Amino acid sequence: MPRLQPSLLSRPRTCLFPPLPCRRTFFDSQTGRATQQLNVQKLHSKRRDYEQHRTAFLAAGAAAGIISFVYTGWKLKQTLDANKLRADSVPGETFKVEAGEKRKVVLIDELGREIVPTGDAVVPAFPRTLAVKMDGGQEDGRDGGLVVGADGVDFTLVGLGMRTVTFLGFRVYLVGFYVATQDVARLQKYLISKINPLATTLIPSEKEALRKALLDATEGEETWDAVLREAGCRTAFRVMPVRDTDFHHLRDGFVRAVQTRSQRDSAFHDDEFGLAMERFRAMFNRGKMAKTQELLLIRGAEGRLSVLHGDGGLDGGGRAVVGVVEDERLSRLLWLNYLAGKQVASEAARRNIIEGVMEFVARPVGSVAAQVV
């Protein structure tokens, strides 16, 4: 018989399966505690109140939505009725093609005034000519040769367009570029001589070369900068808001444009130009400017800037002087913001102005002013 080892007898026996935890069973007397406190009637009452409140809120939201839709539709109809044009209203195109050439669309309204359509319902037309009262300093001593109407110097429309902002294209204002009727010949001669110094008018191929030069960001800016400095043409921009705005908003846009261009050249960093900017800012310290009112920016032959504000009527009544800035550099930079460069205030206006210039240079020098008169 084998001998038992003491070490084997003293070693405790290990259990292969641990004991299971104690669990409640279905027949346990404590399982009824979770259901003893339930109140079915109370739960049903809460559920009913919730459904009633939910139904009330949904009904109120639906009613508010219907009312808002009806009100919005009613206001939209009022706006459309207020801006509704007659069946024989002005067309939306500013230029039309005649005999292979683009010509500005000019209509006669019921009062016999020449108007140019804009394609906008708020400001449907711009006057083809503006008669502006100007003092002797602004006329630069050319009183005897001025082409004047009953109210002052006549300006002829070159082109116009809409200024929009943001990628959504929110419309801000319409802007039209005018040249003093007497000075159209100066503009014609200067631009024609750029392409052909010996010509008095441009043929189609030369017109295309001029158009390409004016559309180019660098060459176009150089050309217009030289025109403004050397040609001595009196010009004007007519700004017409298509939504209610204020003078401060317009001023901020003008000032940003001038500052952006002035930073490129150290010639604009002197104290005199800084004082001109301060005076320009100060003249716009005014209140609201309602839509369809007129802001007229006039640049004299020597570059003097005059700002006028009017009621926006086609007859040009009710204009008052807002302010004057003598430094020609400010008006030149402001003009370039619309005429040339990589970024302009209104690309539509710039292209429309170029088409108006093409219409001028296609005619003999001096014939445009004679036709307007």
GROMACS .gro file of C-alpha atoms in nm:
model
  373
    1MET     CA    1   0.000   0.000   0.000
    2PRO     CA    2   0.146   0.332  -0.098
    3ARG     CA    3   0.229   0.581   0.166
    4LEU     CA    4   0.026   0.904   0.173
    5GLN     CA    5   0.213   1.229   0.153
    6PRO     CA    6   0.126   1.480   0.429
    7SER     CA    7   0.152   1.771   0.187
    8LEU     CA    8  -0.131   1.635  -0.022
    9LEU     CA    9  -0.361   1.597   0.276
   10SER     CA   10  -0.305   1.949   0.404
   11ARG     CA   11  -0.365   2.122   0.064
   12PRO     CA   12  -0.717   2.273   0.041
   13ARG     CA   13  -0.944   2.156  -0.237
   14THR     CA   14  -1.014   2.420  -0.503
   15CYS     CA   15  -1.364   2.457  -0.650
   16LEU     CA   16  -1.377   2.454  -1.026
   17PHE     CA   17  -1.708   2.648  -1.043
   18PRO     CA   18  -1.760   2.966  -0.833
   19PRO     CA   19  -2.091   3.000  -0.650
   20LEU     CA   20  -2.369   3.175  -0.840
   21PRO     CA   21  -2.487   3.516  -0.713
   22CYS     CA   22  -2.815   3.534  -0.535
   23ARG     CA   23  -3.100   3.641  -0.767
   24ARG     CA   24  -3.461   3.725  -0.713
   25THR     CA   25  -3.715   3.489  -0.851
   26PHE     CA   26  -4.065   3.543  -0.982
   27PHE     CA   27  -4.205   3.408  -0.658
   28ASP     CA   28  -3.998   3.640  -0.438
   29SER     CA   29  -4.223   3.839  -0.205
   30GLN     CA   30  -4.031   4.167  -0.269
   31THR     CA   31  -4.098   4.180  -0.646
   32GLY     CA   32  -4.434   4.346  -0.596
   33ARG     CA   33  -4.287   4.670  -0.459
   34ALA     CA   34  -4.224   4.817  -0.811
   35THR     CA   35  -4.588   4.783  -0.910
   36GLN     CA   36  -4.752   4.867  -0.582
   37GLN     CA   37  -4.698   5.246  -0.636
   38LEU     CA   38  -4.823   5.267  -0.999
   39ASN     CA   39  -5.133   5.485  -1.053
   40VAL     CA   40  -5.286   5.411  -1.391
   41GLN     CA   41  -5.538   5.693  -1.369
   42LYS     CA   42  -5.268   5.948  -1.296
   43LEU     CA   43  -5.054   5.831  -1.588
   44HIS     CA   44  -5.354   5.845  -1.818
   45SER     CA   45  -5.432   6.200  -1.702
   46LYS     CA   46  -5.075   6.316  -1.769
   47ARG     CA   47  -5.076   6.159  -2.113
   48ARG     CA   48  -5.409   6.324  -2.195
   49ASP     CA   49  -5.281   6.668  -2.084
   50TYR     CA   50  -4.967   6.623  -2.294
   51GLU     CA   51  -5.169   6.539  -2.604
   52GLN     CA   52  -5.399   6.836  -2.549
   53HIS     CA   53  -5.107   7.078  -2.511
   54ARG     CA   54  -4.934   6.930  -2.813
   55THR     CA   55  -5.245   6.966  -3.025
   56ALA     CA   56  -5.293   7.327  -2.911
   57PHE     CA   57  -4.935   7.422  -2.995
   58LEU     CA   58  -4.954   7.255  -3.337
   59ALA     CA   59  -5.279   7.433  -3.415
   60ALA     CA   60  -5.133   7.768  -3.306
   61GLY     CA   61  -4.824   7.712  -3.524
   62ALA     CA   62  -5.036   7.619  -3.825
   63ALA     CA   63  -5.255   7.927  -3.777
   64ALA     CA   64  -4.951   8.153  -3.742
   65GLY     CA   65  -4.799   8.004  -4.058
   66ILE     CA   66  -5.116   8.061  -4.259
   67ILE     CA   67  -5.145   8.419  -4.133
   68SER     CA   68  -4.780   8.492  -4.217
   69PHE     CA   69  -4.821   8.349  -4.568
   70VAL     CA   70  -5.133   8.556  -4.629
   71TYR     CA   71  -4.971   8.874  -4.493
   72THR     CA   72  -4.652   8.823  -4.694
   73GLY     CA   73  -4.850   8.762  -5.011
   74TRP     CA   74  -5.059   9.072  -4.949
   75LYS     CA   75  -4.751   9.290  -4.892
   76LEU     CA   76  -4.585   9.143  -5.201
   77LYS     CA   77  -4.891   9.223  -5.408
   78GLN     CA   78  -4.889   9.580  -5.278
   79THR     CA   79  -4.523   9.618  -5.373
   80LEU     CA   80  -4.577   9.473  -5.718
   81ASP     CA   81  -4.879   9.694  -5.776
   82ALA     CA   82  -4.683  10.000  -5.667
   83ASN     CA   83  -4.398   9.920  -5.906
   84LYS     CA   84  -4.613   9.781  -6.184
   85LEU     CA   85  -4.528   9.925  -6.522
   86ARG     CA   86  -4.774   9.987  -6.801
   87ALA     CA   87  -4.796   9.746  -7.092
   88ASP     CA   88  -4.608   9.999  -7.304
   89SER     CA   89  -4.340  10.049  -7.037
   90VAL     CA   90  -3.974  10.097  -7.112
   91PRO     CA   91  -3.782   9.785  -7.219
   92GLY     CA   92  -3.512   9.632  -7.005
   93GLU     CA   93  -3.229   9.659  -7.257
   94THR     CA   94  -3.012   9.971  -7.253
   95PHE     CA   95  -2.859   9.903  -7.596
   96LYS     CA   96  -2.997   9.759  -7.917
   97VAL     CA   97  -2.824   9.648  -8.237
   98GLU     CA   98  -2.888   9.853  -8.551
   99ALA     CA   99  -2.703   9.780  -8.875
  100GLY     CA  100  -2.447   9.576  -8.685
  101GLU     CA  101  -2.379   9.854  -8.433
  102LYS     CA  102  -2.496   9.885  -8.073
  103ARG     CA  103  -2.706  10.194  -8.014
  104LYS     CA  104  -2.841  10.324  -7.687
  105VAL     CA  105  -3.216  10.278  -7.648
  106VAL     CA  106  -3.369  10.624  -7.615
  107LEU     CA  107  -3.743  10.665  -7.558
  108ILE     CA  108  -3.972  10.964  -7.530
  109ASP     CA  109  -4.200  10.975  -7.226
  110GLU     CA  110  -4.543  11.134  -7.205
  111LEU     CA  111  -4.388  11.472  -7.123
  112GLY     CA  112  -4.157  11.466  -7.424
  113ARG     CA  113  -3.840  11.391  -7.225
  114GLU     CA  114  -3.572  11.158  -7.359
  115ILE     CA  115  -3.518  10.864  -7.124
  116VAL     CA  116  -3.300  10.553  -7.126
  117PRO     CA  117  -3.445  10.231  -6.975
  118THR     CA  118  -3.263  10.068  -6.685
  119GLY     CA  119  -3.446   9.735  -6.667
  120ASP     CA  120  -3.527   9.794  -6.299
  121ALA     CA  121  -3.879   9.828  -6.159
  122VAL     CA  122  -3.786  10.072  -5.881
  123VAL     CA  123  -3.594  10.313  -6.106
  124PRO     CA  124  -3.720  10.225  -6.454
  125ALA     CA  125  -3.541  10.500  -6.649
  126PHE     CA  126  -3.257  10.751  -6.642
  127PRO     CA  127  -3.275  11.083  -6.826
  128ARG     CA  128  -3.063  11.090  -7.138
  129THR     CA  129  -2.945  11.440  -7.050
  130LEU     CA  130  -2.905  11.620  -6.719
  131ALA     CA  131  -2.925  11.996  -6.677
  132VAL     CA  132  -2.723  12.093  -6.371
  133LYS     CA  133  -2.671  12.437  -6.225
  134MET     CA  134  -2.300  12.495  -6.170
  135ASP     CA  135  -2.118  12.797  -6.038
  136GLY     CA  136  -1.843  12.971  -6.231
  137GLY     CA  137  -1.566  12.782  -6.052
  138GLN     CA  138  -1.717  12.449  -6.144
  139GLU     CA  139  -1.763  12.551  -6.505
  140ASP     CA  140  -1.394  12.642  -6.519
  141GLY     CA  141  -1.438  12.959  -6.718
  142ARG     CA  142  -1.607  12.802  -7.019
  143ASP     CA  143  -1.934  12.992  -6.981
  144GLY     CA  144  -1.942  13.121  -7.337
  145GLY     CA  145  -1.914  12.779  -7.497
  146LEU     CA  146  -2.140  12.581  -7.265
  147VAL     CA  147  -2.427  12.382  -7.403
  148VAL     CA  148  -2.685  12.479  -7.144
  149GLY     CA  149  -3.049  12.420  -7.079
  150ALA     CA  150  -3.285  12.626  -6.871
  151ASP     CA  151  -3.127  12.501  -6.548
  152GLY     CA  152  -2.755  12.489  -6.629
  153VAL     CA  153  -2.492  12.270  -6.793
  154ASP     CA  154  -2.613  11.977  -7.001
  155PHE     CA  155  -2.465  11.633  -6.939
  156THR     CA  156  -2.515  11.337  -7.175
  157LEU     CA  157  -2.554  10.980  -7.051
  158VAL     CA  158  -2.274  10.741  -7.150
  159GLY     CA  159  -2.379  10.424  -6.966
  160LEU     CA  160  -2.537  10.288  -6.650
  161GLY     CA  161  -2.561   9.976  -6.438
  162MET     CA  162  -2.663   9.825  -6.106
  163ARG     CA  163  -2.433   9.796  -5.805
  164THR     CA  164  -2.481   9.468  -5.622
  165VAL     CA  165  -2.319   9.330  -5.306
  166THR     CA  166  -2.250   8.980  -5.167
  167PHE     CA  167  -2.256   8.661  -5.369
  168LEU     CA  168  -2.636   8.671  -5.355
  169GLY     CA  169  -2.637   8.986  -5.566
  170PHE     CA  170  -2.836   9.219  -5.341
  171ARG     CA  171  -2.916   9.532  -5.540
  172VAL     CA  172  -2.800   9.856  -5.379
  173TYR     CA  173  -2.821  10.139  -5.631
  174LEU     CA  174  -2.821  10.227  -5.998
  175VAL     CA  175  -2.536  10.444  -6.120
  176GLY     CA  176  -2.512  10.633  -6.448
  177PHE     CA  177  -2.206  10.799  -6.600
  178TYR     CA  178  -2.254  11.135  -6.773
  179VAL     CA  179  -2.023  11.361  -6.973
  180ALA     CA  180  -2.082  11.732  -7.028
  181THR     CA  181  -2.233  11.756  -7.376
  182GLN     CA  182  -1.981  12.016  -7.484
  183ASP     CA  183  -1.694  11.791  -7.366
  184VAL     CA  184  -1.803  11.477  -7.552
  185ALA     CA  185  -1.583  11.586  -7.844
  186ARG     CA  186  -1.285  11.605  -7.607
  187LEU     CA  187  -1.352  11.251  -7.488
  188GLN     CA  188  -1.396  11.128  -7.846
  189LYS     CA  189  -1.073  11.288  -7.963
  190TYR     CA  190  -0.868  11.156  -7.672
  191LEU     CA  191  -0.988  10.796  -7.700
  192ILE     CA  192  -0.969  10.787  -8.080
  193SER     CA  193  -0.613  10.922  -8.075
  194LYS     CA  194  -0.514  10.640  -7.840
  195ILE     CA  195  -0.584  10.389  -8.118
  196ASN     CA  196  -0.530  10.601  -8.431
  197PRO     CA  197  -0.386  10.951  -8.385
  198LEU     CA  198  -0.479  11.053  -8.741
  199ALA     CA  199  -0.841  10.938  -8.738
  200THR     CA  200  -1.159  11.128  -8.654
  201THR     CA  201  -1.361  10.809  -8.606
  202LEU     CA  202  -1.281  10.442  -8.554
  203ILE     CA  203  -1.354  10.152  -8.785
  204PRO     CA  204  -1.485   9.823  -8.638
  205SER     CA  205  -1.141   9.665  -8.591
  206GLU     CA  206  -1.010   9.978  -8.416
  207LYS     CA  207  -1.320   9.992  -8.198
  208GLU     CA  208  -1.257   9.634  -8.092
  209ALA     CA  209  -0.898   9.723  -8.002
  210LEU     CA  210  -1.022  10.014  -7.788
  211ARG     CA  211  -1.285   9.796  -7.623
  212LYS     CA  212  -1.022   9.535  -7.538
  213ALA     CA  213  -0.796   9.803  -7.392
  214LEU     CA  214  -1.072   9.950  -7.175
  215LEU     CA  215  -1.179   9.606  -7.051
  216ASP     CA  216  -0.824   9.517  -6.951
  217ALA     CA  217  -0.771   9.587  -6.581
  218THR     CA  218  -0.427   9.748  -6.611
  219GLU     CA  219  -0.453   9.920  -6.948
  220GLY     CA  220  -0.808  10.035  -6.881
  221GLU     CA  221  -0.707  10.197  -6.554
  222GLU     CA  222  -0.412  10.371  -6.719
  223THR     CA  223  -0.635  10.498  -7.001
  224TRP     CA  224  -0.909  10.637  -6.779
  225ASP     CA  225  -0.656  10.784  -6.538
  226ALA     CA  226  -0.497  10.974  -6.827
  227VAL     CA  227  -0.839  11.086  -6.955
  228LEU     CA  228  -0.934  11.225  -6.614
  229ARG     CA  229  -0.601  11.403  -6.568
  230GLU     CA  230  -0.543  11.535  -6.920
  231ALA     CA  231  -0.863  11.553  -7.125
  232GLY     CA  232  -1.034  11.813  -6.906
  233CYS     CA  233  -1.380  11.659  -6.947
  234ARG     CA  234  -1.651  11.749  -6.700
  235THR     CA  235  -1.822  11.430  -6.592
  236ALA     CA  236  -2.080  11.314  -6.340
  237PHE     CA  237  -2.210  11.001  -6.172
  238ARG     CA  238  -2.579  10.983  -6.088
  239VAL     CA  239  -2.647  10.742  -5.800
  240MET     CA  240  -3.005  10.623  -5.741
  241PRO     CA  241  -3.067  10.380  -5.449
  242VAL     CA  242  -3.322  10.106  -5.521
  243ARG     CA  243  -3.374  10.043  -5.148
  244ASP     CA  244  -3.381  10.273  -4.847
  245THR     CA  245  -3.032  10.351  -4.721
  246ASP     CA  246  -2.845  10.634  -4.550
  247PHE     CA  247  -2.561  10.871  -4.629
  248HIS     CA  248  -2.322  10.695  -4.393
  249HIS     CA  249  -2.362  10.366  -4.578
  250LEU     CA  250  -2.290  10.532  -4.913
  251ARG     CA  251  -1.998  10.723  -4.763
  252ASP     CA  252  -1.839  10.406  -4.627
  253GLY     CA  253  -1.845  10.247  -4.971
  254PHE     CA  254  -1.694  10.554  -5.137
  255VAL     CA  255  -1.424  10.593  -4.871
  256ARG     CA  256  -1.321  10.226  -4.885
  257ALA     CA  257  -1.284  10.247  -5.261
  258VAL     CA  258  -1.070  10.561  -5.245
  259GLN     CA  259  -0.853  10.429  -4.962
  260THR     CA  260  -0.793  10.096  -5.137
  261ARG     CA  261  -0.663  10.270  -5.448
  262SER     CA  262  -0.470  10.541  -5.263
  263GLN     CA  263  -0.265  10.283  -5.071
  264ARG     CA  264  -0.100  10.168  -5.394
  265ASP     CA  265   0.078  10.500  -5.454
  266SER     CA  266   0.279  10.707  -5.207
  267ALA     CA  267   0.172  11.023  -5.393
  268PHE     CA  268  -0.157  11.004  -5.200
  269HIS     CA  269   0.003  10.985  -4.855
  270ASP     CA  270   0.045  11.359  -4.795
  271ASP     CA  271  -0.146  11.577  -4.549
  272GLU     CA  272  -0.337  11.761  -4.821
  273PHE     CA  273  -0.498  11.441  -4.945
  274GLY     CA  274  -0.576  11.342  -4.586
  275LEU     CA  275  -0.758  11.672  -4.532
  276ALA     CA  276  -0.953  11.617  -4.853
  277MET     CA  277  -1.062  11.275  -4.725
  278GLU     CA  278  -1.174  11.425  -4.395
  279ARG     CA  279  -1.380  11.687  -4.573
  280PHE     CA  280  -1.532  11.422  -4.797
  281ARG     CA  281  -1.633  11.216  -4.494
  282ALA     CA  282  -1.778  11.517  -4.315
  283MET     CA  283  -2.014  11.611  -4.598
  284PHE     CA  284  -2.195  11.275  -4.561
  285ASN     CA  285  -2.282  11.327  -4.195
  286ARG     CA  286  -2.652  11.321  -4.274
  287GLY     CA  287  -2.947  11.095  -4.210
  288LYS     CA  288  -3.152  10.862  -4.424
  289MET     CA  289  -3.164  10.854  -4.801
  290ALA     CA  290  -3.483  10.706  -4.938
  291LYS     CA  291  -3.487  10.490  -5.247
  292THR     CA  292  -3.529  10.668  -5.583
  293GLN     CA  293  -3.363  10.981  -5.444
  294GLU     CA  294  -3.063  11.116  -5.633
  295LEU     CA  295  -2.700  11.165  -5.535
  296LEU     CA  296  -2.507  11.352  -5.803
  297LEU     CA  297  -2.126  11.343  -5.802
  298ILE     CA  298  -1.981  11.602  -6.043
  299ARG     CA  299  -1.615  11.633  -6.142
  300GLY     CA  300  -1.513  11.963  -6.300
  301ALA     CA  301  -1.256  12.012  -6.574
  302GLU     CA  302  -0.986  12.067  -6.311
  303GLY     CA  303  -1.103  11.779  -6.094
  304ARG     CA  304  -1.309  11.968  -5.838
  305LEU     CA  305  -1.569  11.738  -5.681
  306SER     CA  306  -1.920  11.867  -5.610
  307VAL     CA  307  -2.186  11.650  -5.444
  308LEU     CA  308  -2.555  11.731  -5.491
  309HIS     CA  309  -2.864  11.565  -5.345
  310GLY     CA  310  -3.206  11.574  -5.509
  311ASP     CA  311  -3.548  11.414  -5.509
  312GLY     CA  312  -3.462  11.192  -5.806
  313GLY     CA  313  -3.716  11.323  -6.055
  314LEU     CA  314  -3.641  11.309  -6.426
  315ASP     CA  315  -3.669  11.687  -6.440
  316GLY     CA  316  -3.383  11.721  -6.188
  317GLY     CA  317  -3.567  11.948  -5.948
  318GLY     CA  318  -3.497  11.995  -5.579
  319ARG     CA  319  -3.119  11.954  -5.592
  320ALA     CA  320  -2.911  12.097  -5.308
  321VAL     CA  321  -2.533  12.110  -5.269
  322VAL     CA  322  -2.401  11.864  -5.009
  323GLY     CA  323  -2.036  11.967  -5.026
  324VAL     CA  324  -1.728  12.038  -5.237
  325VAL     CA  325  -1.375  11.891  -5.236
  326GLU     CA  326  -1.104  12.074  -5.427
  327ASP     CA  327  -0.835  11.803  -5.443
  328GLU     CA  328  -0.873  11.640  -5.785
  329ARG     CA  329  -0.701  11.320  -5.672
  330LEU     CA  330  -0.998  11.221  -5.459
  331SER     CA  331  -1.252  11.249  -5.740
  332ARG     CA  332  -1.011  11.074  -5.980
  333LEU     CA  333  -0.978  10.772  -5.751
  334LEU     CA  334  -1.353  10.768  -5.692
  335TRP     CA  335  -1.419  10.777  -6.068
  336LEU     CA  336  -1.172  10.493  -6.131
  337ASN     CA  337  -1.369  10.282  -5.884
  338TYR     CA  338  -1.645  10.268  -6.147
  339LEU     CA  339  -1.449  10.291  -6.471
  340ALA     CA  340  -1.152  10.053  -6.453
  341GLY     CA  341  -0.944   9.811  -6.249
  342LYS     CA  342  -0.958   9.453  -6.128
  343GLN     CA  343  -1.240   9.528  -5.888
  344VAL     CA  344  -1.498   9.794  -5.967
  345ALA     CA  345  -1.810   9.900  -5.782
  346SER     CA  346  -2.034   9.770  -6.062
  347GLU     CA  347  -1.909   9.545  -6.339
  348ALA     CA  348  -2.240   9.588  -6.521
  349ALA     CA  349  -2.200   9.966  -6.516
  350ARG     CA  350  -1.838   9.947  -6.634
  351ARG     CA  351  -1.928   9.733  -6.936
  352ASN     CA  352  -2.230   9.947  -7.016
  353ILE     CA  353  -2.016  10.262  -7.001
  354ILE     CA  354  -1.765  10.104  -7.238
  355GLU     CA  355  -2.046  10.028  -7.483
  356GLY     CA  356  -2.152  10.391  -7.461
  357VAL     CA  357  -1.795  10.498  -7.534
  358MET     CA  358  -1.791  10.267  -7.838
  359GLU     CA  359  -2.103  10.444  -7.961
  360PHE     CA  360  -1.926  10.779  -7.929
  361VAL     CA  361  -1.603  10.683  -8.107
  362ALA     CA  362  -1.797  10.531  -8.398
  363ARG     CA  363  -1.912  10.882  -8.492
  364PRO     CA  364  -1.705  11.174  -8.618
  365VAL     CA  365  -1.562  11.401  -8.350
  366GLY     CA  366  -1.812  11.671  -8.257
  367SER     CA  367  -2.117  11.503  -8.409
  368VAL     CA  368  -2.253  11.367  -8.080
  369ALA     CA  369  -2.291  11.710  -7.919
  370ALA     CA  370  -2.458  11.845  -8.232
  371GLN     CA  371  -2.703  11.553  -8.231
  372VAL     CA  372  -2.793  11.607  -7.864
  373VAL     CA  373  -2.856  11.976  -7.923
   0.00000   0.00000   0.00000
